[in-house]
Every structure is written in structure tokens, then in C-alpha cells.
């Protein structure tokens, strides 16, 4: 099968902008789609910000190389144009099933029959979207982590209907853009990463919210006793506190209590993590 050449990314928010940039940085032409002019302005700002992040944080990145990557990304609010000649569409629109189903319904008609569709969804299963794609054999999940240039896993997860050749092609593409592909053998909500991380972070939050130990001391135990470079609250700060808050506020009674603790002590005080300069730690 032919290698993937042209890539379209749908939804140029936190993850979509990083995916588009990493793909372009690896030499691919990218079309980046978002809904309207306002969203495109925001996307442009994110992509320009990534030039600096790559120069500063990616070994071997030069100013020229990062700027060239940005120049390989064409921003558009025209969905038909975005997917017209894409070999691979990577969807990173908000984590709302109905929204994702709707966009697959649209691109099922707009993209060539051979185009592969991949969802970056963190919590939804590709099975919940496959019937809207018009090509369940060419559809799967390709899940990246935040700060893609640094935390470079790409979890690849098909449905029972995904063609194994398509799966292998996406694994090869993930390698080509500098990722370490992690193939899942069958569907699992949360993939490998979040299946491990969610209960870990929840257990840490339970210790701090229950006033058993200070967040910094929870981290200290984890680092010293296991040799891990960072503790759970340092991870919270990197992820940002809002996503875990949203997940926990829909959980059981104890999860909701922990969510309320996060909100009262951190989120309501603007302490959202590294992105705002303060979370469980100060980065100012
Ligand atoms: P985000 O809110 O930052 O970005 C979503 C983008 O989609 C925005 O630019 C928004 O304008 C755009 N959008 C909204 N409606 C759209 C539509 N109908 N069509 C096209 N674009 C539309 O969200 P995010 O954090 O980047 O998450 C996007 C996806 O990536 C979700 O499925 C999420 O689960 C997944 N993900 C997120 C992370 C993370 O750490 N943020 C990590 C891995 C995977």
C-alpha cells in the first residue's frame, strides 16, 4: 500500500495544533481545518506559538526548520477543501460524541473513498463513530499525548472492522512523524496511557483532598520511592486541572467531592497548571 503523503487535521485546538505542527515538522503537507474565522485566528496563534516551543524544546530544531514547518500548514474553514486530496484525516474536534459523528458524516461524503480517517479521541471508542465514516475498514483511533514533541507516544486502536493493512499503514505513519507507535490489540476506553493514569491521578487527589498528605509530599514519596522523575501533582499541572476536574465531576460521589476540592482550592483561584503559571506548583 502507498505511504501516506497529504494529511488533514480537523480541529486546531490544544492537540490539533500540536498534531498539525508535528506532522508538518516531519515534512508532510498539512491542511488544518477549524470552524470559523475566529477559531482560525486562535489556531494561527497556537501554531505560531509552537514555532518557539519547538526551537526551545526539540533537540536539533532550528528557527528555520520550525518556521518551515509552520509554512507547510494551510489553515482553512472550508471542510471540503481540507479533505479533498488527503490520504489521512486526523480528527481532533472537542470530545463530544454527537459532534464527532456529525463531522464524520460530512467528511464521509467529502473525502475520497481511499482516505483513512483517524480520531484522536481520548475517552470515546472508535466503534461509536465508525458507522458515520462511510468506510469502517479505513477508520481507527490514533491517540497522541499533550506536548507531542516530548511525550511522543501514538496509541493506535482499531475496531473489529478496521483493515489490518490500514492499521499497519497508520503505525508506519506514526513512526514517520517521530512517534513511538503503541498498537492496541482490541478496543479499550482510555487506551493504555489513560487506563493507567486516570486511577493513579485519582488516587493521588484522594490523598490530598482527604487531607492525608500535602500534594508536594505525595509527589515526593512517588519520586523517591519509585525513581519516577515526576509525581502525580506535577502531572496534573502539565495536563491542566480543568480536564481532570471535568472527568471527576461526572464520576461517583467521592470523585465529585474531589472535583469540588480541585475547583475550590485551585481552579477558582486561577491555578490551572503550567499553562497559567501556577497549579499545585508555581512556574512564575
Ligand atoms: P480543544 O477544545 O482545545 O480544541 C478543539 C478544536 O476543535 C477547537 O479549535 C475548536 O474550534 C474546534 N472545533 C469545534 N467544533 C468543531 C467542528 N464542528 N469542526 C471542527 N473543529 C471544531 O480540544 P483538545 O484538547 O485539543 O481536544 C481535541 C480532541 O483531542 C478531543 O477528542 C480530546 O479528547 C483529544 N485529546 C486531547 C488531549 C489534551 O491533552 N488536550 C490529549 C489527547 C487527546
Short mmCIF file of C-alpha atoms and ligand atoms in Angstrom, two decimals, residues 10-17 19 33-36 39 42-43 46 79 91-96 99-100 102-103 106 119-124 143-147 194 239 243, ligand 1:
data_model
loop_
_atom_site.label_atom_id
_atom_site.label_comp_id
_atom_site.label_asym_id
_atom_site.label_seq_id
_atom_site.Cartn_x
_atom_site.Cartn_y
_atom_site.Cartn_z
CA UNK A 10 -9.69 18.77 11.88
CA UNK A 11 -9.99 20.97 14.98
CA UNK A 12 -6.85 23.05 15.60
CA UNK A 13 -7.16 23.43 19.37
CA UNK A 14 -4.68 22.24 22.03
CA UNK A 15 -4.00 18.84 20.47
CA UNK A 16 -4.94 19.51 16.85
CA UNK A 17 -2.40 22.34 16.62
CA UNK A 19 -0.57 17.24 15.71
CA UNK A 33 -9.43 22.86 9.38
CA UNK A 34 -11.36 24.74 12.04
CA UNK A 35 -14.92 26.01 12.13
CA UNK A 36 -14.79 29.76 11.56
CA UNK A 39 -11.27 29.73 15.55
CA UNK A 42 -6.82 31.29 17.51
CA UNK A 43 -5.37 28.30 15.61
CA UNK A 46 -1.32 28.46 18.61
CA UNK A 79 -14.07 21.37 5.13
CA UNK A 91 -9.83 14.44 13.74
CA UNK A 92 -9.21 16.41 16.97
CA UNK A 93 -12.52 18.22 17.48
CA UNK A 94 -13.98 18.52 21.03
CA UNK A 95 -14.69 15.35 22.97
CA UNK A 96 -18.43 15.29 22.23
CA UNK A 99 -20.09 16.42 17.22
CA UNK A 100 -17.62 13.79 16.11
CA UNK A 102 -21.61 14.76 12.65
CA UNK A 103 -18.20 15.64 11.26
CA UNK A 106 -19.86 15.18 6.48
CA UNK A 119 -9.77 10.01 15.68
CA UNK A 120 -7.62 11.46 18.44
CA UNK A 121 -10.45 10.95 20.94
CA UNK A 122 -9.25 10.30 24.49
CA UNK A 123 -12.31 8.67 26.01
CA UNK A 124 -14.68 7.68 23.19
CA UNK A 143 -4.19 8.95 20.07
CA UNK A 144 -1.44 11.43 20.86
CA UNK A 145 -0.38 12.85 24.22
CA UNK A 146 -0.27 16.55 25.09
CA UNK A 147 3.17 18.07 24.34
CA UNK A 194 -5.25 6.80 30.45
CA UNK A 239 -2.24 18.25 31.83
CA UNK A 243 -9.79 18.22 32.15
P1 LIG B 1 -9.76 21.97 22.14
O1 LIG B 1 -11.07 22.43 22.68
O2 LIG B 1 -8.51 22.64 22.58
O3 LIG B 1 -9.81 22.04 20.54
C1 LIG B 1 -10.90 21.67 19.77
C2 LIG B 1 -10.87 22.45 18.47
O4 LIG B 1 -11.93 21.98 17.65
C3 LIG B 1 -11.07 23.96 18.63
O5 LIG B 1 -10.10 24.63 17.86
C4 LIG B 1 -12.48 24.20 18.10
O6 LIG B 1 -12.63 25.49 17.49
C5 LIG B 1 -12.59 23.10 17.09
N1 LIG B 1 -13.97 22.72 16.77
C6 LIG B 1 -15.09 22.84 17.49
N2 LIG B 1 -16.14 22.35 16.81
C7 LIG B 1 -15.65 21.92 15.63
C8 LIG B 1 -16.24 21.34 14.49
N3 LIG B 1 -17.52 21.08 14.43
N4 LIG B 1 -15.42 21.04 13.45
C9 LIG B 1 -14.09 21.29 13.52
N5 LIG B 1 -13.49 21.84 14.56
C10 LIG B 1 -14.28 22.15 15.60
O7 LIG B 1 -9.71 20.40 22.44
P2 LIG B 1 -8.42 19.46 22.59
O8 LIG B 1 -7.99 19.42 24.00
O9 LIG B 1 -7.45 19.77 21.52
O10 LIG B 1 -9.11 18.04 22.30
C11 LIG B 1 -9.47 17.65 20.99
C12 LIG B 1 -9.53 16.15 20.93
O11 LIG B 1 -8.25 15.63 21.28
C13 LIG B 1 -10.53 15.53 21.91
O12 LIG B 1 -11.10 14.41 21.32
C14 LIG B 1 -9.64 15.13 23.08
O13 LIG B 1 -10.16 14.04 23.79
C15 LIG B 1 -8.38 14.73 22.36
N6 LIG B 1 -7.15 14.77 23.17
C16 LIG B 1 -6.88 15.85 23.97
C17 LIG B 1 -5.71 15.83 24.74
C18 LIG B 1 -5.34 17.00 25.63
O14 LIG B 1 -4.45 16.84 26.47
N7 LIG B 1 -5.94 18.17 25.46
C19 LIG B 1 -4.84 14.73 24.68
C20 LIG B 1 -5.14 13.67 23.81
C21 LIG B 1 -6.30 13.70 23.07
#
